[in-house]
mmCIF file of C-alpha atoms in Angstrom:
data_model
loop_
_atom_site.group_PDB
_atom_site.id
_atom_site.type_symbol
_atom_site.label_atom_id
_atom_site.label_comp_id
_atom_site.label_asym_id
_atom_site.label_seq_id
_atom_site.Cartn_x
_atom_site.Cartn_y
_atom_site.Cartn_z
ATOM 1 C CA MET A 1 -0.391 -0.179 -0.159
ATOM 2 C CA PRO A 2 1.826 3.475 -0.510
ATOM 3 C CA ILE A 3 1.821 6.276 1.771
ATOM 4 C CA ALA A 4 -1.314 7.150 3.603
ATOM 5 C CA LEU A 5 -2.193 11.270 1.230
ATOM 6 C CA GLU A 6 -3.054 11.941 4.562
ATOM 7 C CA GLU A 7 0.712 11.173 6.509
ATOM 8 C CA LEU A 8 0.996 12.922 2.555
ATOM 9 C CA GLU A 9 -0.306 16.208 3.417
ATOM 10 C CA LYS A 10 1.173 16.577 6.775
ATOM 11 C CA LEU A 11 4.290 17.617 4.922
ATOM 12 C CA ILE A 12 1.966 20.610 3.393
ATOM 13 C CA GLY A 13 4.376 23.880 5.208
ATOM 14 C CA THR A 14 7.841 21.742 6.149
ATOM 15 C CA SER A 15 10.793 23.514 6.403
ATOM 16 C CA PHE A 16 14.126 22.255 4.661
ATOM 17 C CA PRO A 17 16.727 22.444 6.905
ATOM 18 C CA GLY A 18 17.939 25.010 3.782
ATOM 19 C CA GLY A 19 21.489 26.180 3.629
ATOM 20 C CA ARG A 20 24.484 28.028 1.409
ATOM 21 C CA TYR A 21 24.816 27.709 -2.116
ATOM 22 C CA THR A 22 28.308 29.767 -4.264
ATOM 23 C CA ILE A 23 27.761 29.692 -7.724
ATOM 24 C CA GLU A 24 31.444 27.523 -8.313
ATOM 25 C CA PRO A 25 33.112 29.387 -11.277
ATOM 26 C CA TYR A 26 33.695 25.870 -12.511
ATOM 27 C CA ARG A 27 30.868 23.565 -11.640
ATOM 28 C CA HIS A 28 29.468 27.101 -13.476
ATOM 29 C CA TRP A 29 31.896 26.513 -16.194
ATOM 30 C CA LEU A 30 30.469 22.279 -16.393
ATOM 31 C CA MET A 31 27.382 22.978 -15.910
ATOM 32 C CA THR A 32 26.497 25.236 -18.705
ATOM 33 C CA ASP A 33 29.986 22.966 -21.129
ATOM 34 C CA ALA A 34 27.243 20.303 -20.543
ATOM 35 C CA VAL A 35 24.431 21.527 -21.799
ATOM 36 C CA GLY A 36 25.473 23.145 -25.178
ATOM 37 C CA ASP A 37 24.774 26.273 -23.588
ATOM 38 C CA THR A 38 28.958 28.967 -23.259
ATOM 39 C CA PRO A 39 30.599 27.736 -20.776
ATOM 40 C CA THR A 40 32.228 30.665 -18.672
ATOM 41 C CA SER A 41 33.825 30.813 -15.232
ATOM 42 C CA SER A 42 33.021 34.777 -14.211
ATOM 43 C CA GLY A 43 29.889 37.010 -14.802
ATOM 44 C CA ALA A 44 26.474 36.527 -14.646
ATOM 45 C CA ALA A 45 26.109 33.142 -13.786
ATOM 46 C CA ASN A 46 23.901 31.016 -16.117
ATOM 47 C CA PRO A 47 19.677 31.160 -14.767
ATOM 48 C CA MET A 48 20.179 27.584 -14.269
ATOM 49 C CA GLU A 49 22.203 27.935 -11.539
ATOM 50 C CA ILE A 50 18.567 28.852 -9.582
ATOM 51 C CA TYR A 51 18.401 25.592 -9.319
ATOM 52 C CA HIS A 52 20.969 24.008 -8.817
ATOM 53 C CA GLY A 53 21.509 26.462 -5.756
ATOM 54 C CA ALA A 54 17.391 25.602 -5.437
ATOM 55 C CA MET A 55 18.355 20.999 -5.006
ATOM 56 C CA GLY A 56 22.323 22.245 -4.117
ATOM 57 C CA GLY A 57 21.500 24.281 -0.242
ATOM 58 C CA LEU A 58 18.183 21.975 0.234
ATOM 59 C CA GLY A 59 19.810 20.851 3.291
ATOM 60 C CA ILE A 60 19.041 16.874 2.564
ATOM 61 C CA THR A 61 19.350 14.640 -0.039
ATOM 62 C CA LEU A 62 16.924 13.263 -3.490
ATOM 63 C CA ASP A 63 17.058 10.137 -1.454
ATOM 64 C CA GLU A 64 15.692 12.140 1.558
ATOM 65 C CA LEU A 65 13.675 13.954 0.043
ATOM 66 C CA PHE A 66 12.137 10.326 -1.402
ATOM 67 C CA ALA A 67 11.687 8.928 1.536
ATOM 68 C CA MET A 68 10.145 11.484 2.933
ATOM 69 C CA VAL A 69 7.342 10.823 0.522
ATOM 70 C CA GLY A 70 7.778 6.932 0.773
ATOM 71 C CA SER A 71 9.386 6.755 -1.578
ATOM 72 C CA SER A 72 13.470 5.425 -3.379
ATOM 73 C CA ALA A 73 14.740 6.141 -7.163
ATOM 74 C CA ALA A 74 14.671 2.778 -7.476
ATOM 75 C CA ASP A 75 10.689 3.993 -7.787
ATOM 76 C CA GLY A 76 11.186 6.192 -10.911
ATOM 77 C CA PRO A 77 10.081 9.483 -9.981
ATOM 78 C CA MET A 78 10.225 11.585 -12.062
ATOM 79 C CA PHE A 79 10.260 15.450 -13.056
ATOM 80 C CA GLY A 80 6.723 17.258 -13.119
ATOM 81 C CA GLU A 81 6.811 21.225 -13.716
ATOM 82 C CA ALA A 82 10.255 23.399 -13.011
ATOM 83 C CA GLU A 83 9.719 27.130 -12.866
ATOM 84 C CA ILE A 84 13.149 29.545 -12.011
ATOM 85 C CA GLU A 85 12.652 32.978 -12.306
ATOM 86 C CA GLN A 86 15.865 35.500 -11.370
ATOM 87 C CA VAL A 87 14.779 37.727 -9.645
ATOM 88 C CA LEU A 88 17.530 39.544 -9.403
ATOM 89 C CA PRO A 89 20.708 38.817 -12.005
ATOM 90 C CA LEU A 90 22.845 36.176 -10.444
ATOM 91 C CA ARG A 91 26.576 36.392 -10.298
ATOM 92 C CA VAL A 92 29.670 33.121 -10.462
ATOM 93 C CA GLY A 93 31.117 33.316 -7.390
ATOM 94 C CA ASP A 94 28.572 35.020 -5.216
ATOM 95 C CA THR A 95 27.309 32.560 -2.217
ATOM 96 C CA TYR A 96 23.286 32.861 -1.684
ATOM 97 C CA ASP A 97 21.423 31.158 0.728
ATOM 98 C CA VAL A 98 18.710 28.635 0.517
ATOM 99 C CA ARG A 99 15.662 28.234 2.733
ATOM 100 C CA GLY A 100 12.069 26.913 1.203
ATOM 101 C CA GLY A 101 9.690 23.807 1.922
ATOM 102 C CA ILE A 102 7.095 21.865 0.883
ATOM 103 C CA THR A 103 3.946 24.208 -0.658
ATOM 104 C CA GLY A 104 2.640 20.842 -2.297
ATOM 105 C CA ILE A 105 1.526 17.392 -1.764
ATOM 106 C CA VAL A 106 -1.559 15.848 -3.799
ATOM 107 C CA ARG A 107 -2.708 12.399 -5.179
ATOM 108 C CA LYS A 108 -4.143 11.395 -8.341
ATOM 109 C CA GLU A 109 -4.167 8.830 -11.179
ATOM 110 C CA GLY A 110 -4.138 7.981 -14.847
ATOM 111 C CA LYS A 111 -3.480 4.808 -17.428
ATOM 112 C CA SER A 112 -0.853 3.826 -15.638
ATOM 113 C CA GLY A 113 -1.994 3.863 -11.823
ATOM 114 C CA VAL A 114 -1.948 5.922 -8.998
ATOM 115 C CA PHE A 115 0.740 9.580 -8.260
ATOM 116 C CA ASP A 116 1.589 11.538 -5.902
ATOM 117 C CA ILE A 117 2.981 15.186 -6.618
ATOM 118 C CA LEU A 118 5.392 16.993 -4.749
ATOM 119 C CA THR A 119 6.151 20.903 -4.806
ATOM 120 C CA PHE A 120 8.045 22.616 -3.185
ATOM 121 C CA LYS A 121 9.508 25.622 -3.601
ATOM 122 C CA LEU A 122 13.247 27.705 -2.850
ATOM 123 C CA GLU A 123 14.487 31.032 -2.337
ATOM 124 C CA LEU A 124 18.683 32.821 -2.965
ATOM 125 C CA VAL A 125 19.317 35.076 -0.711
ATOM 126 C CA ASN A 126 21.863 37.039 -1.590
ATOM 127 C CA GLU A 127 24.694 38.677 1.025
ATOM 128 C CA ALA A 128 22.012 41.656 0.862
ATOM 129 C CA GLY A 129 19.009 40.141 2.498
ATOM 130 C CA GLU A 130 17.471 39.845 -0.834
ATOM 131 C CA ILE A 131 15.950 37.872 -3.029
ATOM 132 C CA ALA A 132 17.506 37.158 -5.796
ATOM 133 C CA GLY A 133 16.033 33.774 -7.213
ATOM 134 C CA LEU A 134 12.965 31.843 -7.177
ATOM 135 C CA SER A 135 12.485 27.996 -8.264
ATOM 136 C CA THR A 136 9.617 26.165 -7.478
ATOM 137 C CA ASN A 137 8.968 22.027 -8.636
ATOM 138 C CA SER A 138 7.400 19.318 -8.710
ATOM 139 C CA PHE A 139 8.432 15.424 -8.654
ATOM 140 C CA VAL A 140 5.809 13.053 -9.799
ATOM 141 C CA PHE A 141 5.888 9.746 -7.797
ATOM 142 C CA PRO A 142 3.991 6.539 -9.195
ATOM 143 C CA ARG A 143 2.561 4.520 -6.835
ATOM 144 C CA ARG A 144 2.893 0.464 -7.846
ATOM 145 C CA ASP A 145 1.691 -1.630 -5.017
ATOM 146 C CA MET B 1 16.001 44.949 -29.414
ATOM 147 C CA GLY B 2 13.100 45.067 -31.850
ATOM 148 C CA VAL B 3 10.897 42.238 -31.031
ATOM 149 C CA ALA B 4 7.378 41.331 -32.032
ATOM 150 C CA VAL B 5 4.910 39.049 -31.362
ATOM 151 C CA GLY B 6 5.091 36.153 -33.851
ATOM 152 C CA ASP B 7 8.578 36.012 -33.741
ATOM 153 C CA GLU B 8 10.646 32.808 -34.118
ATOM 154 C CA LEU B 9 13.491 32.787 -31.825
ATOM 155 C CA PRO B 10 16.594 31.021 -33.872
ATOM 156 C CA PRO B 11 16.343 27.973 -32.502
ATOM 157 C CA LEU B 12 19.322 25.741 -30.672
ATOM 158 C CA VAL B 13 19.704 22.599 -31.867
ATOM 159 C CA ILE B 14 21.464 19.681 -30.413
ATOM 160 C CA GLU B 15 22.665 17.505 -32.345
ATOM 161 C CA SER B 16 23.166 14.844 -30.037
ATOM 162 C CA VAL B 17 22.859 14.770 -26.359
ATOM 163 C CA SER B 18 25.471 13.672 -24.360
ATOM 164 C CA VAL B 19 25.564 10.565 -22.684
ATOM 165 C CA GLU B 20 29.050 11.564 -21.084
ATOM 166 C CA ALA B 21 27.598 15.269 -19.787
ATOM 167 C CA MET B 22 24.778 13.162 -18.001
ATOM 168 C CA LYS B 23 27.784 11.704 -15.844
ATOM 169 C CA THR B 24 29.254 15.396 -15.931
ATOM 170 C CA VAL B 25 25.502 16.356 -14.253
ATOM 171 C CA ALA B 26 25.301 13.557 -12.075
ATOM 172 C CA ALA B 27 27.766 14.200 -9.843
ATOM 173 C CA LEU B 28 27.210 17.363 -10.123
ATOM 174 C CA LEU B 29 23.485 17.951 -8.594
ATOM 175 C CA HIS B 30 24.604 14.447 -6.661
ATOM 176 C CA ASP B 31 21.627 12.830 -8.665
ATOM 177 C CA PRO B 32 22.244 9.423 -7.582
ATOM 178 C CA ASN B 33 19.367 8.024 -10.307
ATOM 179 C CA PRO B 34 21.616 5.388 -11.946
ATOM 180 C CA ILE B 35 18.575 6.081 -15.200
ATOM 181 C CA HIS B 36 20.998 8.802 -16.174
ATOM 182 C CA PHE B 37 24.459 6.536 -16.182
ATOM 183 C CA ASP B 38 23.726 3.166 -15.461
ATOM 184 C CA LEU B 39 23.098 0.719 -18.916
ATOM 185 C CA ASN B 40 22.820 -1.867 -16.575
ATOM 186 C CA THR B 41 20.440 -0.970 -14.540
ATOM 187 C CA LEU B 42 19.059 0.410 -17.661
ATOM 188 C CA GLN B 43 18.435 -2.300 -19.230
ATOM 189 C CA ARG B 44 17.676 -4.798 -16.205
ATOM 190 C CA LEU B 45 14.561 -2.268 -15.684
ATOM 191 C CA GLY B 46 13.306 -2.906 -19.655
ATOM 192 C CA MET B 47 14.213 0.821 -20.541
ATOM 193 C CA GLY B 48 17.116 -0.024 -23.298
ATOM 194 C CA ASP B 49 20.450 0.543 -23.703
ATOM 195 C CA ARG B 50 20.598 4.913 -24.054
ATOM 196 C CA PRO B 51 20.403 6.718 -21.060
ATOM 197 C CA VAL B 52 17.739 9.051 -20.111
ATOM 198 C CA ASN B 53 18.894 12.874 -20.206
ATOM 199 C CA GLN B 54 18.318 14.918 -16.686
ATOM 200 C CA GLY B 55 15.255 16.755 -17.216
ATOM 201 C CA PRO B 56 17.537 20.146 -16.111
ATOM 202 C CA ASN B 57 19.551 19.287 -18.412
ATOM 203 C CA ASN B 58 16.215 19.255 -21.225
ATOM 204 C CA MET B 59 15.650 23.039 -19.610
ATOM 205 C CA ALA B 60 18.910 24.761 -19.912
ATOM 206 C CA TYR B 61 18.681 23.652 -23.788
ATOM 207 C CA ILE B 62 15.257 26.422 -23.443
ATOM 208 C CA VAL B 63 17.715 28.774 -21.213
ATOM 209 C CA ALA B 64 20.866 28.572 -23.403
ATOM 210 C CA MET B 65 18.434 29.445 -27.442
ATOM 211 C CA LEU B 66 16.958 32.739 -24.793
ATOM 212 C CA SER B 67 19.774 34.291 -23.693
ATOM 213 C CA SER B 68 21.859 33.669 -26.899
ATOM 214 C CA PHE B 69 18.103 35.938 -28.017
ATOM 215 C CA ALA B 70 18.125 38.369 -25.910
ATOM 216 C CA GLY B 71 22.082 39.261 -24.901
ATOM 217 C CA GLY B 72 22.615 37.006 -22.097
ATOM 218 C CA PRO B 73 21.951 35.000 -19.219
ATOM 219 C CA GLU B 74 20.235 37.754 -16.427
ATOM 220 C CA LYS B 75 17.892 38.659 -19.939
ATOM 221 C CA VAL B 76 15.892 35.643 -18.862
ATOM 222 C CA ARG B 77 13.601 36.162 -16.289
ATOM 223 C CA LYS B 78 11.304 33.710 -15.864
ATOM 224 C CA LEU B 79 11.088 30.145 -17.442
ATOM 225 C CA ARG B 80 8.118 27.312 -16.553
ATOM 226 C CA VAL B 81 7.815 23.912 -17.725
ATOM 227 C CA ARG B 82 6.861 20.902 -17.654
ATOM 228 C CA PHE B 83 8.076 17.724 -18.521
ATOM 229 C CA LEU B 84 6.464 15.564 -20.754
ATOM 230 C CA GLY B 85 8.948 12.929 -22.194
ATOM 231 C CA ASN B 86 12.245 11.344 -21.965
ATOM 232 C CA VAL B 87 15.465 12.470 -24.058
ATOM 233 C CA LEU B 88 17.851 10.058 -24.809
ATOM 234 C CA GLY B 89 21.249 9.419 -24.783
ATOM 235 C CA GLY B 90 22.332 10.402 -29.080
ATOM 236 C CA ASP B 91 18.897 12.447 -29.335
ATOM 237 C CA ARG B 92 19.357 15.356 -31.370
ATOM 238 C CA VAL B 93 16.271 17.705 -29.680
ATOM 239 C CA THR B 94 15.979 21.257 -31.037
ATOM 240 C CA ALA B 95 14.555 23.982 -29.013
ATOM 241 C CA ARG B 96 12.030 27.025 -30.125
ATOM 242 C CA GLY B 97 10.303 29.710 -28.616
ATOM 243 C CA VAL B 98 8.041 31.726 -30.193
ATOM 244 C CA VAL B 99 7.347 35.686 -29.094
ATOM 245 C CA THR B 100 3.641 35.384 -27.517
ATOM 246 C CA ASP B 101 3.731 39.429 -25.631
ATOM 247 C CA VAL B 102 5.508 42.452 -26.133
ATOM 248 C CA ARG B 103 5.222 44.785 -22.297
ATOM 249 C CA GLU B 104 6.779 47.191 -19.959
ATOM 250 C CA ALA B 105 7.110 46.071 -17.007
ATOM 251 C CA ASP B 106 9.822 47.298 -13.830
ATOM 252 C CA GLY B 107 11.049 50.159 -16.473
ATOM 253 C CA ALA B 108 12.428 47.610 -18.557
ATOM 254 C CA THR B 109 9.981 46.002 -22.226
ATOM 255 C CA VAL B 110 10.481 42.205 -21.549
ATOM 256 C CA ALA B 111 8.774 40.076 -24.031
ATOM 257 C CA ASP B 112 6.881 36.657 -22.858
ATOM 258 C CA VAL B 113 7.892 33.325 -25.273
ATOM 259 C CA ASP B 114 6.517 30.124 -25.843
ATOM 260 C CA VAL B 115 8.972 27.066 -25.460
ATOM 261 C CA TRP B 116 9.517 23.877 -26.506
ATOM 262 C CA LEU B 117 11.659 21.615 -26.622
ATOM 263 C CA GLU B 118 11.170 19.034 -30.114
ATOM 264 C CA ARG B 119 13.231 15.043 -30.640
ATOM 265 C CA SER B 120 10.300 15.855 -34.232
ATOM 266 C CA ILE B 121 7.529 18.634 -34.870
ATOM 267 C CA GLU B 122 5.531 15.721 -33.666
ATOM 268 C CA ASP B 123 7.753 14.899 -30.273
ATOM 269 C CA VAL B 124 7.650 17.465 -27.937
ATOM 270 C CA VAL B 125 9.237 16.803 -24.431
ATOM 271 C CA LEU B 126 9.178 19.633 -22.277
ATOM 272 C CA LYS B 127 6.843 22.994 -23.263
ATOM 273 C CA GLY B 128 6.862 26.300 -20.956
ATOM 274 C CA ALA B 129 6.832 29.658 -20.605
ATOM 275 C CA ALA B 130 9.182 32.272 -19.946
ATOM 276 C CA THR B 131 9.919 36.112 -20.189
ATOM 277 C CA ILE B 132 12.885 37.891 -20.729
ATOM 278 C CA THR B 133 14.074 41.071 -21.176
ATOM 279 C CA VAL B 134 14.321 42.908 -24.523
ATOM 280 C CA GLY B 135 14.561 46.230 -24.210
#
């Protein structure tokens, strides 16, 4: 039996431990090079760093996130939707505080069976205390038993 | 920059999605999902013999197209996407976009853009909407 929906719904509003994320120049170079973009190690950062920063500063691993909803990587969780918003330009080399938590969980049923959608939102806050980036993601968890 | 509703952004073509890049990204993101790098796991799961590209990589192709068109990564204000299908190692994919609105926001001219990533016209694997600064 999949984890009870009532148990999952208790997670809404749960904050992640959070952390800090630095857009390391070498990581920025490798990330941009890996996706066919112009690799750079200085200057304006690729806005995908909002996503990378959010996940890197979550304060828990993906495995731990999956476990919170009674799942694991072996169950085949999938990315549902993702949103990034660059409120202020991100810079390579800058460090951001990351904070946020779970904002929603819904259970649905489709052709392939029951699945749960987990939504969580994180903020990247610069050293001046301003929100520089917002990342909202949803993962889809198939419930096969 | 003269931008009008209906303008098509220059597409970004990835001729062959790199399996090695998937390994790099898995390591950098601490992504434990073996479907991105472990052929034995893929075969055991009945998923063939080509690794599945990370969703954020597919999103990043769209970002690269938007950044190139707008004139820099700082010009990409917002991007929201829905993942519709997998991209596999070796696939040829194309990122595309069409301007749907041009308006003023926060003292700048911005364009709203419908975006998508396709393996072919009939095979869209990601779609969404973006807002970029154009003036």
